[in-house]
PDB file of C-alpha atoms in Angstrom:
ATOM      1  CA  GLN A  16      16.180   3.853 174.311  1.00  0.00           C
ATOM      2  CA  VAL A  17      13.867   6.905 174.084  1.00  0.00           C
ATOM      3  CA  GLN A  18      12.424   8.471 170.949  1.00  0.00           C
ATOM      4  CA  LEU A  19      10.820  11.914 170.703  1.00  0.00           C
ATOM      5  CA  VAL A  20       8.659  13.005 167.754  1.00  0.00           C
ATOM      6  CA  GLU A  21       7.372  16.566 167.365  1.00  0.00           C
ATOM      7  CA  SER A  22       4.317  17.635 165.385  1.00  0.00           C
ATOM      8  CA  GLY A  23       2.019  20.622 164.952  1.00  0.00           C
ATOM      9  CA  GLY A  24       4.230  23.112 163.149  1.00  0.00           C
ATOM     10  CA  GLY A  25       3.133  25.031 160.092  1.00  0.00           C
ATOM     11  CA  LEU A  26       2.830  28.347 158.291  1.00  0.00           C
ATOM     12  CA  VAL A  27       0.768  30.971 160.126  1.00  0.00           C
ATOM     13  CA  GLN A  28       0.299  34.732 160.202  1.00  0.00           C
ATOM     14  CA  THR A  29       1.349  37.219 162.857  1.00  0.00           C
ATOM     15  CA  GLY A  30      -0.994  36.968 165.844  1.00  0.00           C
ATOM     16  CA  ASP A  31      -2.057  33.367 165.156  1.00  0.00           C
ATOM     17  CA  SER A  32      -1.716  30.420 167.543  1.00  0.00           C
ATOM     18  CA  LEU A  33      -0.233  26.942 167.259  1.00  0.00           C
ATOM     19  CA  ARG A  34       0.073  24.001 169.622  1.00  0.00           C
ATOM     20  CA  LEU A  35       3.135  21.820 169.234  1.00  0.00           C
ATOM     21  CA  SER A  36       3.076  18.231 170.474  1.00  0.00           C
ATOM     22  CA  CYS A  37       5.903  15.886 171.416  1.00  0.00           C
ATOM     23  CA  ALA A  38       5.250  12.153 171.670  1.00  0.00           C
ATOM     24  CA  ALA A  39       7.728  10.097 173.701  1.00  0.00           C
ATOM     25  CA  SER A  40       8.203   6.371 173.230  1.00  0.00           C
ATOM     26  CA  GLY A  41      10.564   3.701 174.477  1.00  0.00           C
ATOM     27  CA  ARG A  42      11.665   3.719 178.113  1.00  0.00           C
ATOM     28  CA  THR A  43       9.633   6.809 178.982  1.00  0.00           C
ATOM     29  CA  GLY A  44       9.434   5.865 182.654  1.00  0.00           C
ATOM     30  CA  SER A  45      13.052   6.949 183.029  1.00  0.00           C
ATOM     31  CA  LEU A  46      12.357  10.550 181.932  1.00  0.00           C
ATOM     32  CA  SER A  47      12.126  13.552 184.218  1.00  0.00           C
ATOM     33  CA  ILE A  48      12.299  17.100 182.864  1.00  0.00           C
ATOM     34  CA  MET A  49      11.016  17.939 179.371  1.00  0.00           C
ATOM     35  CA  GLY A  50      11.898  21.021 177.366  1.00  0.00           C
ATOM     36  CA  TRP A  51      11.410  22.898 174.122  1.00  0.00           C
ATOM     37  CA  PHE A  52      14.172  24.616 172.155  1.00  0.00           C
ATOM     38  CA  ARG A  53      14.170  26.422 168.813  1.00  0.00           C
ATOM     39  CA  GLN A  54      16.732  27.222 166.156  1.00  0.00           C
ATOM     40  CA  ALA A  55      16.515  29.696 163.288  1.00  0.00           C
ATOM     41  CA  PRO A  56      18.881  29.511 160.288  1.00  0.00           C
ATOM     42  CA  GLY A  57      22.291  30.922 161.120  1.00  0.00           C
ATOM     43  CA  LYS A  58      21.553  31.171 164.851  1.00  0.00           C
ATOM     44  CA  GLU A  59      22.325  29.056 167.914  1.00  0.00           C
ATOM     45  CA  ARG A  60      19.771  26.718 169.418  1.00  0.00           C
ATOM     46  CA  GLU A  61      17.726  28.731 171.920  1.00  0.00           C
ATOM     47  CA  PHE A  62      15.931  27.642 175.083  1.00  0.00           C
ATOM     48  CA  VAL A  63      12.155  28.167 174.994  1.00  0.00           C
ATOM     49  CA  ALA A  64      10.618  26.382 178.009  1.00  0.00           C
ATOM     50  CA  HIS A  65      10.903  23.379 180.305  1.00  0.00           C
ATOM     51  CA  ILE A  66       8.651  21.530 182.748  1.00  0.00           C
ATOM     52  CA  SER A  67       9.335  19.162 185.656  1.00  0.00           C
ATOM     53  CA  LEU A  68       8.025  15.602 185.966  1.00  0.00           C
ATOM     54  CA  GLY A  69       4.914  16.580 187.909  1.00  0.00           C
ATOM     55  CA  GLY A  70       4.436  19.909 186.139  1.00  0.00           C
ATOM     56  CA  GLY A  71       5.078  21.960 189.260  1.00  0.00           C
ATOM     57  CA  ILE A  72       8.217  23.684 188.002  1.00  0.00           C
ATOM     58  CA  THR A  73       8.225  25.553 184.695  1.00  0.00           C
ATOM     59  CA  ALA A  74      10.525  28.088 183.091  1.00  0.00           C
ATOM     60  CA  TYR A  75      10.371  30.268 179.979  1.00  0.00           C
ATOM     61  CA  THR A  76      12.720  32.440 178.023  1.00  0.00           C
ATOM     62  CA  ASP A  77      11.955  36.156 178.307  1.00  0.00           C
ATOM     63  CA  SER A  78      10.891  36.556 174.678  1.00  0.00           C
ATOM     64  CA  THR A  79       8.088  33.958 174.982  1.00  0.00           C
ATOM     65  CA  LYS A  80       6.981  34.342 178.609  1.00  0.00           C
ATOM     66  CA  GLY A  81       3.309  35.318 178.730  1.00  0.00           C
ATOM     67  CA  ARG A  82       2.653  34.054 175.193  1.00  0.00           C
ATOM     68  CA  PHE A  83       3.788  30.410 175.341  1.00  0.00           C
ATOM     69  CA  THR A  84       2.664  27.707 177.787  1.00  0.00           C
ATOM     70  CA  ILE A  85       4.343  24.342 178.313  1.00  0.00           C
ATOM     71  CA  SER A  86       2.359  21.386 179.676  1.00  0.00           C
ATOM     72  CA  ARG A  87       2.614  17.600 179.865  1.00  0.00           C
ATOM     73  CA  ASP A  88       0.368  14.553 180.115  1.00  0.00           C
ATOM     74  CA  ASN A  89       2.396  11.714 181.599  1.00  0.00           C
ATOM     75  CA  ALA A  90      -0.372   9.145 181.093  1.00  0.00           C
ATOM     76  CA  LYS A  91      -0.135   9.773 177.341  1.00  0.00           C
ATOM     77  CA  ASN A  92       3.648  10.337 177.285  1.00  0.00           C
ATOM     78  CA  MET A  93       3.080  13.751 175.715  1.00  0.00           C
ATOM     79  CA  VAL A  94       4.439  17.252 176.199  1.00  0.00           C
ATOM     80  CA  TYR A  95       2.901  20.336 174.577  1.00  0.00           C
ATOM     81  CA  LEU A  96       3.823  23.900 173.745  1.00  0.00           C
ATOM     82  CA  GLN A  97       0.878  26.249 173.277  1.00  0.00           C
ATOM     83  CA  MET A  98       2.040  29.301 171.314  1.00  0.00           C
ATOM     84  CA  ASN A  99      -0.178  32.386 171.173  1.00  0.00           C
ATOM     85  CA  SER A 100       0.299  35.832 169.615  1.00  0.00           C
ATOM     86  CA  LEU A 101       2.970  34.513 167.284  1.00  0.00           C
ATOM     87  CA  LYS A 102       5.488  36.931 165.781  1.00  0.00           C
ATOM     88  CA  PRO A 103       7.841  36.637 162.793  1.00  0.00           C
ATOM     89  CA  ASP A 104      10.739  36.390 165.281  1.00  0.00           C
ATOM     90  CA  ASP A 105       9.244  33.081 166.481  1.00  0.00           C
ATOM     91  CA  THR A 106      10.040  31.513 163.102  1.00  0.00           C
ATOM     92  CA  ALA A 107      12.341  28.534 163.729  1.00  0.00           C
ATOM     93  CA  ALA A 108      12.605  24.779 163.886  1.00  0.00           C
ATOM     94  CA  TYR A 109      11.250  23.713 167.281  1.00  0.00           C
ATOM     95  CA  TYR A 110      12.786  20.733 169.088  1.00  0.00           C
ATOM     96  CA  CYS A 111      11.501  18.636 171.968  1.00  0.00           C
ATOM     97  CA  ALA A 112      14.090  17.481 174.513  1.00  0.00           C
ATOM     98  CA  ALA A 113      14.086  15.195 177.562  1.00  0.00           C
ATOM     99  CA  ALA A 114      16.394  14.471 180.484  1.00  0.00           C
ATOM    100  CA  ARG A 115      16.488  11.386 182.679  1.00  0.00           C
ATOM    101  CA  LEU A 116      16.931  13.360 185.893  1.00  0.00           C
ATOM    102  CA  MET A 117      16.404  16.913 187.088  1.00  0.00           C
ATOM    103  CA  TYR A 118      18.723  18.376 189.701  1.00  0.00           C
ATOM    104  CA  ASN A 119      19.033  22.169 189.717  1.00  0.00           C
ATOM    105  CA  PRO A 120      16.296  23.577 187.417  1.00  0.00           C
ATOM    106  CA  ASP A 121      18.631  26.386 186.316  1.00  0.00           C
ATOM    107  CA  TYR A 122      20.775  23.856 184.445  1.00  0.00           C
ATOM    108  CA  TYR A 123      17.967  23.070 181.993  1.00  0.00           C
ATOM    109  CA  ARG A 124      17.931  26.452 180.325  1.00  0.00           C
ATOM    110  CA  ARG A 125      20.868  25.081 178.349  1.00  0.00           C
ATOM    111  CA  ALA A 126      20.889  22.279 175.802  1.00  0.00           C
ATOM    112  CA  ASN A 127      23.783  20.359 177.369  1.00  0.00           C
ATOM    113  CA  PRO A 128      21.924  18.501 180.186  1.00  0.00           C
ATOM    114  CA  TYR A 129      19.283  16.937 177.929  1.00  0.00           C
ATOM    115  CA  ASP A 130      19.698  13.276 177.009  1.00  0.00           C
ATOM    116  CA  TYR A 131      17.248  12.923 174.107  1.00  0.00           C
ATOM    117  CA  TRP A 132      16.101  15.116 171.215  1.00  0.00           C
ATOM    118  CA  GLY A 133      13.383  15.002 168.582  1.00  0.00           C
ATOM    119  CA  GLN A 134      13.846  15.698 164.889  1.00  0.00           C
ATOM    120  CA  GLY A 135      12.169  19.116 164.981  1.00  0.00           C
ATOM    121  CA  THR A 136       9.034  20.702 163.532  1.00  0.00           C
ATOM    122  CA  GLN A 137       9.091  23.912 161.503  1.00  0.00           C
ATOM    123  CA  VAL A 138       7.128  26.989 162.578  1.00  0.00           C
ATOM    124  CA  THR A 139       6.976  29.884 160.114  1.00  0.00           C
ATOM    125  CA  VAL A 140       5.207  33.139 160.992  1.00  0.00           C
ATOM    126  CA  SER A 141       4.583  35.573 158.142  1.00  0.00           C
ATOM    127  CA  SER A 142       4.337  39.351 158.546  1.00  0.00           C
TER     128      SER A 142
END
């Protein structure tokens, strides 16, 4: 019904920047909140950021707040994650996620409410 495809990952050095992109296709008109999660080997999937349909509500995890910025372009069916001042601890596979509806924004700091997921894009930050 909905497909999400991430791109923009790569190998960078500490302090560098990357912008991740997520392209949505299918029945994108049914989507509401969009989010980014990440997962490092041997660790649980971690919330990074989410954004409401109109972009007016955003949230970030404490470790990325002030360095990462989430945005979306509904006309292009795209969501972005601008990552600045990257650290080795940011190394992970990054996943785009989407939900059909948004109720309480606090719910979307967890993976459970999201209906669709991308395949992931790898970000590696060297020391």
